[in-house]
mmCIF file of C-alpha atoms in Angstrom:
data_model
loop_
_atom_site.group_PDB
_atom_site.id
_atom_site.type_symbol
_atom_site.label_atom_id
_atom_site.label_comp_id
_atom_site.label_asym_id
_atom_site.label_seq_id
_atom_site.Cartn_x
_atom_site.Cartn_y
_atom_site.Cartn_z
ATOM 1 C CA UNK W 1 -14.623 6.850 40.104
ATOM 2 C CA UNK W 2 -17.960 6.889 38.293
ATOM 3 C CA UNK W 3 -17.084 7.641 34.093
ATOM 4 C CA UNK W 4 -20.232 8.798 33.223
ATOM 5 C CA UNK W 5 -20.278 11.643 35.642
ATOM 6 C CA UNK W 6 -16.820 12.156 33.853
ATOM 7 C CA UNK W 7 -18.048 13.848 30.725
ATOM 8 C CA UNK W 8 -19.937 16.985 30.155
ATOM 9 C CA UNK W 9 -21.669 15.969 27.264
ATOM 10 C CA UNK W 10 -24.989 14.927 27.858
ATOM 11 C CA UNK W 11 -26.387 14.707 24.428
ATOM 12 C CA UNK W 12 -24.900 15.171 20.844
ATOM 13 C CA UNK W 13 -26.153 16.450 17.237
ATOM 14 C CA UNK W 14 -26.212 13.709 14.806
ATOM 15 C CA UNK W 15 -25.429 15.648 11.723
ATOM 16 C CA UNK W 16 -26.860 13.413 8.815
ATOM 17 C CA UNK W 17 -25.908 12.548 5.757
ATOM 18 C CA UNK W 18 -26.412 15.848 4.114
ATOM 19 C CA UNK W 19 -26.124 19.093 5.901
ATOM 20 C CA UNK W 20 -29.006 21.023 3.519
ATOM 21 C CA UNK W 21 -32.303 20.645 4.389
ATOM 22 C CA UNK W 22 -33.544 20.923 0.786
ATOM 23 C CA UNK W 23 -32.339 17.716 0.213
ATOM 24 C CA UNK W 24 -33.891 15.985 3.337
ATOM 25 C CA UNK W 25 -37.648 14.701 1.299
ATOM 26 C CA UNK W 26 -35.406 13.177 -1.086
ATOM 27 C CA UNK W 27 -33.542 11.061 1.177
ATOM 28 C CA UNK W 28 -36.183 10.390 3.520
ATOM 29 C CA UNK W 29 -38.460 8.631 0.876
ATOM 30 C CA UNK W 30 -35.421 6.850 -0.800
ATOM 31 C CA UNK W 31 -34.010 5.230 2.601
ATOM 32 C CA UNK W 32 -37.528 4.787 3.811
ATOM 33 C CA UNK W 33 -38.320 2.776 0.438
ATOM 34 C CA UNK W 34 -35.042 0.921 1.084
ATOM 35 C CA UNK W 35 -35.712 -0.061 4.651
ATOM 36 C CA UNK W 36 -39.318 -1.286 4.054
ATOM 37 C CA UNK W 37 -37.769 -3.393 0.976
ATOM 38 C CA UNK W 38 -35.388 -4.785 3.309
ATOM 39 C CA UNK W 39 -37.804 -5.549 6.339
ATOM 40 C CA UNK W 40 -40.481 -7.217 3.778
ATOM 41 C CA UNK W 41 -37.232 -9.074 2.323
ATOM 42 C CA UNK W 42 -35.714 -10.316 5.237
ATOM 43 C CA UNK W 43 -38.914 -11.104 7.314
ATOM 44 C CA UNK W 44 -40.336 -13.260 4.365
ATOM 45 C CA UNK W 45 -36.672 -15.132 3.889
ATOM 46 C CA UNK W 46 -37.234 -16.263 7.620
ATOM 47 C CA UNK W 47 -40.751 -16.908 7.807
ATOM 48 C CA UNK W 48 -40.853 -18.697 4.105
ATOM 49 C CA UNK W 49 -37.286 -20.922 6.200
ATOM 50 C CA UNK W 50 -39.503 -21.522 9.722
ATOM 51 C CA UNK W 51 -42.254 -22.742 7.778
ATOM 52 C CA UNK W 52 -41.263 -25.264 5.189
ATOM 53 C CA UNK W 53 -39.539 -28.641 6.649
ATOM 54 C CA UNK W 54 -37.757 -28.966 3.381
ATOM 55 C CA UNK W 55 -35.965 -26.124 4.117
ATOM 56 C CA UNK W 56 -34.522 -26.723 7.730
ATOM 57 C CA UNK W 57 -31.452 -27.337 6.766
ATOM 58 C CA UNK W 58 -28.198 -25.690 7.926
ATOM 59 C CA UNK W 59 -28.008 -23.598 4.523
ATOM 60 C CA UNK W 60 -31.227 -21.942 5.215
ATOM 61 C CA UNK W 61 -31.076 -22.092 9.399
ATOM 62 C CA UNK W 62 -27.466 -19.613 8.360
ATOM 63 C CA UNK W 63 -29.318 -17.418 6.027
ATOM 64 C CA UNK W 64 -32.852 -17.407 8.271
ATOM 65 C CA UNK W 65 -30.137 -16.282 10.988
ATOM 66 C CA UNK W 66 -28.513 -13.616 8.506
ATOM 67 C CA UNK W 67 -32.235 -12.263 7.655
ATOM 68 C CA UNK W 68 -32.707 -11.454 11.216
ATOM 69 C CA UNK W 69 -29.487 -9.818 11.950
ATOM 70 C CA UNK W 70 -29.403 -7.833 8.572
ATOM 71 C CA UNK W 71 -33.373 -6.849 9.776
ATOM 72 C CA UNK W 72 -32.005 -5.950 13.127
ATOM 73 C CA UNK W 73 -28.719 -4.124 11.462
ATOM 74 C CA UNK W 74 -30.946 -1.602 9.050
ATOM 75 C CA UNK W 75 -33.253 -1.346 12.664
ATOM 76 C CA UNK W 76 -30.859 0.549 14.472
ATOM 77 C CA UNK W 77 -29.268 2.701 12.307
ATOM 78 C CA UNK W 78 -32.280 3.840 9.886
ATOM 79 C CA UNK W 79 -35.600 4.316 12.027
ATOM 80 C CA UNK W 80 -33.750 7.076 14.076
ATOM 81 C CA UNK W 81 -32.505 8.937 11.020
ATOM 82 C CA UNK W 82 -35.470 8.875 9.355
ATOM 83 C CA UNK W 83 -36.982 10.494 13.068
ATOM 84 C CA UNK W 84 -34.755 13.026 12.654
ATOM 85 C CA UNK W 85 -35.444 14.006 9.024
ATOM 86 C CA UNK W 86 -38.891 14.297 9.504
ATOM 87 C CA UNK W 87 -38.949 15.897 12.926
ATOM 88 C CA UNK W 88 -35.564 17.849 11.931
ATOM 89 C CA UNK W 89 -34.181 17.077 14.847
ATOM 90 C CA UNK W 90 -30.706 16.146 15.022
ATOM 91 C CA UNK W 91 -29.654 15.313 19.117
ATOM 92 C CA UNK W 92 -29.652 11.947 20.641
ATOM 93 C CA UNK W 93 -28.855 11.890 24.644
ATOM 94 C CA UNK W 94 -25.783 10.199 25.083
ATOM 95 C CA UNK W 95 -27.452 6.872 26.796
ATOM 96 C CA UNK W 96 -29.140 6.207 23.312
ATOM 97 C CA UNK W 97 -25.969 6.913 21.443
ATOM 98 C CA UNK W 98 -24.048 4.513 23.611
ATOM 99 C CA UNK W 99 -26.959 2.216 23.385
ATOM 100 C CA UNK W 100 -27.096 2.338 19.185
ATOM 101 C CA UNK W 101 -23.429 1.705 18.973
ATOM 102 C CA UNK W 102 -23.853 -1.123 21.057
ATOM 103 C CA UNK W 103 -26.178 -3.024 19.050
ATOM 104 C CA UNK W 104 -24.863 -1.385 15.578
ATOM 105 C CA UNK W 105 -21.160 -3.159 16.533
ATOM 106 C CA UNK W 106 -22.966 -6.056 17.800
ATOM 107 C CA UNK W 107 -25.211 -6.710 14.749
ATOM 108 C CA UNK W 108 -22.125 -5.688 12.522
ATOM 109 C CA UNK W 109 -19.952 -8.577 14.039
ATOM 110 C CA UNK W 110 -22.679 -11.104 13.654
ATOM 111 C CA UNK W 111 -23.165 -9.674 10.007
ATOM 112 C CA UNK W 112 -19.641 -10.273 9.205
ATOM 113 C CA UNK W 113 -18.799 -13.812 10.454
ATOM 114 C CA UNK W 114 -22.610 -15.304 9.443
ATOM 115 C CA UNK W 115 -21.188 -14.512 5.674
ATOM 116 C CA UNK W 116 -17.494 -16.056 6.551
ATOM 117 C CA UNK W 117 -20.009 -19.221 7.930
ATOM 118 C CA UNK W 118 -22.205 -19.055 5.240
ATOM 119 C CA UNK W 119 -19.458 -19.449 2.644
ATOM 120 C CA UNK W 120 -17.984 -22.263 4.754
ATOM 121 C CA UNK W 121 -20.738 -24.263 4.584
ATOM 122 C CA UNK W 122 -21.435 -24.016 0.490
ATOM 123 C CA UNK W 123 -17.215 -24.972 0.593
ATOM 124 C CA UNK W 124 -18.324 -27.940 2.496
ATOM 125 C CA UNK W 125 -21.466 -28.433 0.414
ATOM 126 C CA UNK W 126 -19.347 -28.649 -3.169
ATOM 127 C CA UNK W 127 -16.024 -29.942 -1.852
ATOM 128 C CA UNK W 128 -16.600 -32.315 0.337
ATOM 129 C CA UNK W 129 -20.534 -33.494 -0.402
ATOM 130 C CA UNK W 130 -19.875 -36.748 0.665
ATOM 131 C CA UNK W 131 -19.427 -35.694 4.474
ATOM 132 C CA UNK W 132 -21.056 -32.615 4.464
ATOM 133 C CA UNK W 133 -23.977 -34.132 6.602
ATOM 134 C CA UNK W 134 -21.336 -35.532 8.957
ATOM 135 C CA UNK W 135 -19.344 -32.454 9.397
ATOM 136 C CA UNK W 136 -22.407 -29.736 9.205
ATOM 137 C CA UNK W 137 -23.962 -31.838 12.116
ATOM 138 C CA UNK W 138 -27.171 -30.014 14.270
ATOM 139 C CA UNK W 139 -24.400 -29.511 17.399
ATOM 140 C CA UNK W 140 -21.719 -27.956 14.968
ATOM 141 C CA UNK W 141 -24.082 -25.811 13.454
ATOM 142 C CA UNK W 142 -25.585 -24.363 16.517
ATOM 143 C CA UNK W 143 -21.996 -24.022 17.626
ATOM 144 C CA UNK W 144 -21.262 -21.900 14.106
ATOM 145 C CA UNK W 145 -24.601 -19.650 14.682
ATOM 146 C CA UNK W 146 -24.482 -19.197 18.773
ATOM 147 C CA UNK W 147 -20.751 -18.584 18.828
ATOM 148 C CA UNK W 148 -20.956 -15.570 17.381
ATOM 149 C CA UNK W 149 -23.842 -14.157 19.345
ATOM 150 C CA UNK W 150 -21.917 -14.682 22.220
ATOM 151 C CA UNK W 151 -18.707 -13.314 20.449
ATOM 152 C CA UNK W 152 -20.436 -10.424 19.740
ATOM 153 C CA UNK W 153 -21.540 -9.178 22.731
ATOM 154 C CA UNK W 154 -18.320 -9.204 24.711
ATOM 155 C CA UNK W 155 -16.799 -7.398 21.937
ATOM 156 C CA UNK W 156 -19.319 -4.806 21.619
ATOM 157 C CA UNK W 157 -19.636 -4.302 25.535
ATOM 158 C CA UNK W 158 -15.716 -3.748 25.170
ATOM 159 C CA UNK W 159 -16.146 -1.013 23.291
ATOM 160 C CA UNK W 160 -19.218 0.458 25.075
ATOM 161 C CA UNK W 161 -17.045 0.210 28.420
ATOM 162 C CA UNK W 162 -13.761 1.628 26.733
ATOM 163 C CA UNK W 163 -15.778 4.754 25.042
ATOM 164 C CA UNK W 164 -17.459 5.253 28.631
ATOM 165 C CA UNK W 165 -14.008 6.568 30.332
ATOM 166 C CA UNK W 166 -13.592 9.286 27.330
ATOM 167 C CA UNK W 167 -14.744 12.928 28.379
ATOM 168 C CA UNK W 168 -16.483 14.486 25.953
ATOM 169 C CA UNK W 169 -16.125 18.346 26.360
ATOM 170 C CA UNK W 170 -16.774 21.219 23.293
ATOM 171 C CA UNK W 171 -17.854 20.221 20.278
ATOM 172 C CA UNK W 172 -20.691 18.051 20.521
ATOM 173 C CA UNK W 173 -21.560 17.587 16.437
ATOM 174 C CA UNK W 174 -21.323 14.070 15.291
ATOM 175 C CA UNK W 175 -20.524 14.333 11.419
ATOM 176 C CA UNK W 176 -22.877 11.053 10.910
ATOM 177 C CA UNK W 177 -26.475 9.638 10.592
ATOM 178 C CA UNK W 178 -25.957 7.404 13.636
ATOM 179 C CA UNK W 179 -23.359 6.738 16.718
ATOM 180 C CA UNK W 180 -20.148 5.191 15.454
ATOM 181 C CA UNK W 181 -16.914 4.484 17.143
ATOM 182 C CA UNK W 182 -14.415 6.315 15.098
ATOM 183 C CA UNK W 183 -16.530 10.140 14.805
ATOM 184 C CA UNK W 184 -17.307 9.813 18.554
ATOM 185 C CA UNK W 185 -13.249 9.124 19.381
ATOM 186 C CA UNK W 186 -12.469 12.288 17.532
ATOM 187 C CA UNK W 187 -14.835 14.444 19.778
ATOM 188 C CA UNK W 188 -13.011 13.138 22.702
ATOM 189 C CA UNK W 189 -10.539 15.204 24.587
ATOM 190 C CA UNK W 190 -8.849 13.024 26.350
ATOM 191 C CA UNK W 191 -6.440 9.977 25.294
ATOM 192 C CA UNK W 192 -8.522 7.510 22.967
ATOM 193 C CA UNK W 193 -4.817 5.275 21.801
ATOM 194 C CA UNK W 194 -6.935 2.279 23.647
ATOM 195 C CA UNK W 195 -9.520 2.517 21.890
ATOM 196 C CA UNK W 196 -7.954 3.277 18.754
ATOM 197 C CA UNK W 197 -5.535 -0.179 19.822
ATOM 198 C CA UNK W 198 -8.906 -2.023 20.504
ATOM 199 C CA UNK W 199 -10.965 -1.117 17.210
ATOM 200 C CA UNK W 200 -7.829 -2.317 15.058
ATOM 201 C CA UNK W 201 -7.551 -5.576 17.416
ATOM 202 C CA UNK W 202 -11.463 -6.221 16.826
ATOM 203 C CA UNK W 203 -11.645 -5.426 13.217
ATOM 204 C CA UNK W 204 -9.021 -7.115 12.513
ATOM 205 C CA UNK W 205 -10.795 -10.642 13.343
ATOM 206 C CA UNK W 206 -14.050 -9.751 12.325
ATOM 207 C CA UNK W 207 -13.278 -7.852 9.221
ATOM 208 C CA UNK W 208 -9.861 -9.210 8.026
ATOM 209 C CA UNK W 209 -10.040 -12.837 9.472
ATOM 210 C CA UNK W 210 -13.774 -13.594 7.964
ATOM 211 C CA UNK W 211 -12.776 -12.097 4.401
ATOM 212 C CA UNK W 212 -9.854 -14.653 4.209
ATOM 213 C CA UNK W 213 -11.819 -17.488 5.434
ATOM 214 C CA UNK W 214 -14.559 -16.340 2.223
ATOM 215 C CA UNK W 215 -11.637 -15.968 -0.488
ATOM 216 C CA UNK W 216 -10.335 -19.213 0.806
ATOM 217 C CA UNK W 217 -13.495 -20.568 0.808
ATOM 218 C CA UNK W 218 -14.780 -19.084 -2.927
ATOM 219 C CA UNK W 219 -11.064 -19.953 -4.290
ATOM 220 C CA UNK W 220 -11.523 -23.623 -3.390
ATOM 221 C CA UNK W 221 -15.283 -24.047 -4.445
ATOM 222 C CA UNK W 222 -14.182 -22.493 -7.772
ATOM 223 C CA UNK W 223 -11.549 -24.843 -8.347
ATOM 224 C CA UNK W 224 -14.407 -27.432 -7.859
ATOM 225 C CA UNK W 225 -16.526 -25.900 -10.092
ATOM 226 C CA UNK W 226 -14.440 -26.475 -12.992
ATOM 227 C CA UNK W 227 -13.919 -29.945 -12.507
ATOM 228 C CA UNK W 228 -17.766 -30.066 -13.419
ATOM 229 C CA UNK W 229 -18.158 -31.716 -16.926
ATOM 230 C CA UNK W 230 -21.425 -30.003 -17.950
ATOM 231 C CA UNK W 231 -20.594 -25.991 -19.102
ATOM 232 C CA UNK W 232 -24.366 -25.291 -18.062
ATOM 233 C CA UNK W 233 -23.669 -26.649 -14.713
ATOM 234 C CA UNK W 234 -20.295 -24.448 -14.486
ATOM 235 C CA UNK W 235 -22.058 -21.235 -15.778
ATOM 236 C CA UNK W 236 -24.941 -21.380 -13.570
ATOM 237 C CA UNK W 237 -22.726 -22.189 -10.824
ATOM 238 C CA UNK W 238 -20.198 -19.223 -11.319
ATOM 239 C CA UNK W 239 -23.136 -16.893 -11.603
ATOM 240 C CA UNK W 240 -24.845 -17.809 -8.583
ATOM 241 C CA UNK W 241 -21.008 -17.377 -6.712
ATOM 242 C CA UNK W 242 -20.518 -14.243 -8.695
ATOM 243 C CA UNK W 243 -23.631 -12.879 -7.035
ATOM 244 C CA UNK W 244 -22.262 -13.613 -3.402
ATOM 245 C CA UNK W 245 -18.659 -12.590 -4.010
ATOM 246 C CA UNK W 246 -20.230 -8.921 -5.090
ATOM 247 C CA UNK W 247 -22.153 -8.604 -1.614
ATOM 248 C CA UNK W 248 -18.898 -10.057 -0.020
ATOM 249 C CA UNK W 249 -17.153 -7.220 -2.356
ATOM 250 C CA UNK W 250 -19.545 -4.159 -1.096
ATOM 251 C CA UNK W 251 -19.602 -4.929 2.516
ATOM 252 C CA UNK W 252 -16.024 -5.857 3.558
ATOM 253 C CA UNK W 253 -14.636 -3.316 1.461
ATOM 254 C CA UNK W 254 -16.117 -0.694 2.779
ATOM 255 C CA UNK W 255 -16.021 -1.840 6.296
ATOM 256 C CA UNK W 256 -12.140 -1.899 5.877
ATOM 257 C CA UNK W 257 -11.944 1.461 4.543
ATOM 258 C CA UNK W 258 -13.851 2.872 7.729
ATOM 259 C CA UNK W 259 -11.947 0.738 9.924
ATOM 260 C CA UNK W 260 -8.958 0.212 8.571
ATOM 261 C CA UNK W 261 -7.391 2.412 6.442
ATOM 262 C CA UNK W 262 -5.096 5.139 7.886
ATOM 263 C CA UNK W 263 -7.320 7.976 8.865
ATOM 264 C CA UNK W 264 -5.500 10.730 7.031
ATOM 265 C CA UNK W 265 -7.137 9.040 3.860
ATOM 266 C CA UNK W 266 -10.480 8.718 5.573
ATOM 267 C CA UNK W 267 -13.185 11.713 5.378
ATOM 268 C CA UNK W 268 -16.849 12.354 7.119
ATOM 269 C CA UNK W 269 -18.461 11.493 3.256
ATOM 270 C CA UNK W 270 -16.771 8.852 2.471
ATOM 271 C CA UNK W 271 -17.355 7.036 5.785
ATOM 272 C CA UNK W 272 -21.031 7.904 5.940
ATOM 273 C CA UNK W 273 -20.799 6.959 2.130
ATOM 274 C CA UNK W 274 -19.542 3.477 3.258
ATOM 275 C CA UNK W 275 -21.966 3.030 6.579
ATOM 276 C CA UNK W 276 -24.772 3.192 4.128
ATOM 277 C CA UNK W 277 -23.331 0.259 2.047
ATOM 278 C CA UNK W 278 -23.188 -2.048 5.183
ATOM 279 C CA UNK W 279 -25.760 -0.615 7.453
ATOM 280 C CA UNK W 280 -28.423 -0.018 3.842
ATOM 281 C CA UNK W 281 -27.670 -1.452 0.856
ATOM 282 C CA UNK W 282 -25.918 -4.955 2.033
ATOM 283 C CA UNK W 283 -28.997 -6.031 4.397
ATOM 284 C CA UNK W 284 -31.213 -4.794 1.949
ATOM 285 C CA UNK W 285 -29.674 -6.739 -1.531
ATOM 286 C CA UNK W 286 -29.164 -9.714 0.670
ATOM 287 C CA UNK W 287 -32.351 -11.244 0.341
ATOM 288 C CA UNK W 288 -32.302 -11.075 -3.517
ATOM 289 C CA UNK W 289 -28.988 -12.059 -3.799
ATOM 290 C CA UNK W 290 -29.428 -15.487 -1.811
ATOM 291 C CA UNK W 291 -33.123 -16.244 -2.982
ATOM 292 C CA UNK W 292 -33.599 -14.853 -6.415
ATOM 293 C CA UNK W 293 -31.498 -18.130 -7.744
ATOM 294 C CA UNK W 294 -32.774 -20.190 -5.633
ATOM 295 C CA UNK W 295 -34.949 -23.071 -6.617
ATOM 296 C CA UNK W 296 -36.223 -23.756 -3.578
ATOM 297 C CA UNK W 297 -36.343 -21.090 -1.617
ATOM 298 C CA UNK W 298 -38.535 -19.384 -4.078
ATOM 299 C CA UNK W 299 -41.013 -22.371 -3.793
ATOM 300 C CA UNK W 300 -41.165 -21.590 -0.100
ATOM 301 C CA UNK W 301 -42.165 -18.020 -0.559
ATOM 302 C CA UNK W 302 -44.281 -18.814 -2.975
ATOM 303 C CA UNK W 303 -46.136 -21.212 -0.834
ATOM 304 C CA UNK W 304 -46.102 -18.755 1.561
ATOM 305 C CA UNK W 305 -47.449 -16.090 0.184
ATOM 306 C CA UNK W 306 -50.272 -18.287 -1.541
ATOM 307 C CA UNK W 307 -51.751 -19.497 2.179
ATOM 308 C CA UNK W 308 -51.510 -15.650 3.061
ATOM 309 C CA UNK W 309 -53.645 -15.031 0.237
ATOM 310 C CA UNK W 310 -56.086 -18.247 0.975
ATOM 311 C CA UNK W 311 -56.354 -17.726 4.801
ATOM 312 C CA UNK W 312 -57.317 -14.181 4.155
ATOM 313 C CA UNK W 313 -59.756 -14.745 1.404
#
């Protein structure tokens, strides 16, 4: 039995994120100003990282590898949309929808446990300083950034192969800006309770499980935190955790009230609403929020920018 000769569906109508078409210039220059902010931003984070020494450590190899995945996240999600505004057309064959979830589930999972990592190794950094060079060793660090690469494509092919045995017969109108599991299960008319089981499973240990490991992680390093003597040290400190914990905030909070809450509480706005914190806003405020206090890192880009300027001069 062959599944995709199953359904009759052969393309569907991505409906946007607004319905009237006088409001399509508006939202085509705001989220194209948004994605070029977060392309410059995230390509500059990783080629300002690659290029100074100083900064090859595994604090900036974690964010270099969160630039890339938040670049690749806002990729997949906001070129097409912006296609569609400007071309108004709204249908995307149902290889390339299968093909966007794919890599929006797979760069969603890496999004979501590089932060849960990220957090784990400041905990290490301020809790245990001593033996953080011992414990964040090269080996356990490329363990901490590969495993979820890996992770994340078995998960995400799970889901591609589960939504591939739905048939997809009638309505064909996607209530969305891009392919997502949960408006594509409600066009199905057959039995979707495994991959309703399956998206709870998943988000569950990639939502749920990561979000503890940060609160753990944020709770302990702020206990630390006041145990330092100098109140200058303390405030600066808070602020710059205060900072994380709101991007922590925005993106697991509205990633568990898309795939978590009960869906009788759960409507087409306020999921697309939500995608565009994660999918937008998150990978775009991501490379202010873990540069703009940053001593260092802000020295690299500066460096960087000043041999642009040089070489092209």
């Amino acid at each position: 039995m062959e599944p995709r000769n199953q359904t009759s569906a052969s393309e569907f109508i991505l409906l946007g994120l607004s319905e009237n078409p006088e409001q399509d210039t508006l939202l085509f220059a705001l989220f194209l100003c948004m994605y070029v902010v977060t392309v410059v931003g995230n390509l500059l984070i990783i080629l300002a990282i690659s290029s100074d020494s100083h900064l090859h450590t595994p604090m900036y190899f974690f964010l270099a590898n969160l630039s890339l995945v938040d670049f690749c996240l806002a990729t997949n999600t906001v070129p097409k949309m912006l296609v569609n505004i400007q071309i108004r057309s709204k249908s995307i064959s149902y290889p390339s929808c299968l093909t966007q979830m794919y890599f929006f589930h797979f760069f969603g999972i890496m999004d979501s446990v590089l932060i849960a990592v990220m957090a784990y190794d400041r905990f290490v950094a301020i809790c245990h300083p001593l033996h953080y060079t011992t414990i964040m060793s090269p080996r356990f660090c490329g363990l901490l950034a590969g495993g979820p690469w890996v992770f994340s494509y078995f998960i995400s092919l799970t889901h591609i192969l589960l939504m591939v045995c739905l048939v997809f017969c009638g309505n064909n109108k996607i209530p969305h800006y891009f392919c997502d599991l949960t408006p594509l299960l409600r066009l199905s008319c057959t039995d979707t309770s495994v991959n309703k089981i399956f998206v709870l499973i998943v988000a569950g240990m990639v939502i749920t499980v990561p979000f503890i490991c940060i609160l753990a992680s944020y709770a302990r390093i702020i206990v630390a935190i006041m145990k330092v003597p100098s109140a200058g040290g303390r405030k600066k400190a808070f602020s710059t955790c205060s900072s994380h914990l709101s991007v922590v905030a925005l993106f697991y909070g509205t990633t568990i009230g898309v795939y978590l809450c009960p869906s009788s509480v759960r409507t087409a706005v306020k999921e697309k609403a939500s995608a565009v914190m994660y999918t937008v806003v998150t990978p775009m405020l991501n490379p202010f929020i873990y540069s703009l206090r940053n001593r260092d890192l802000k020295g690299a880009l500066r460096k960087l920018v000043n041999r642009k300027i040089t070489s092209s001069s």
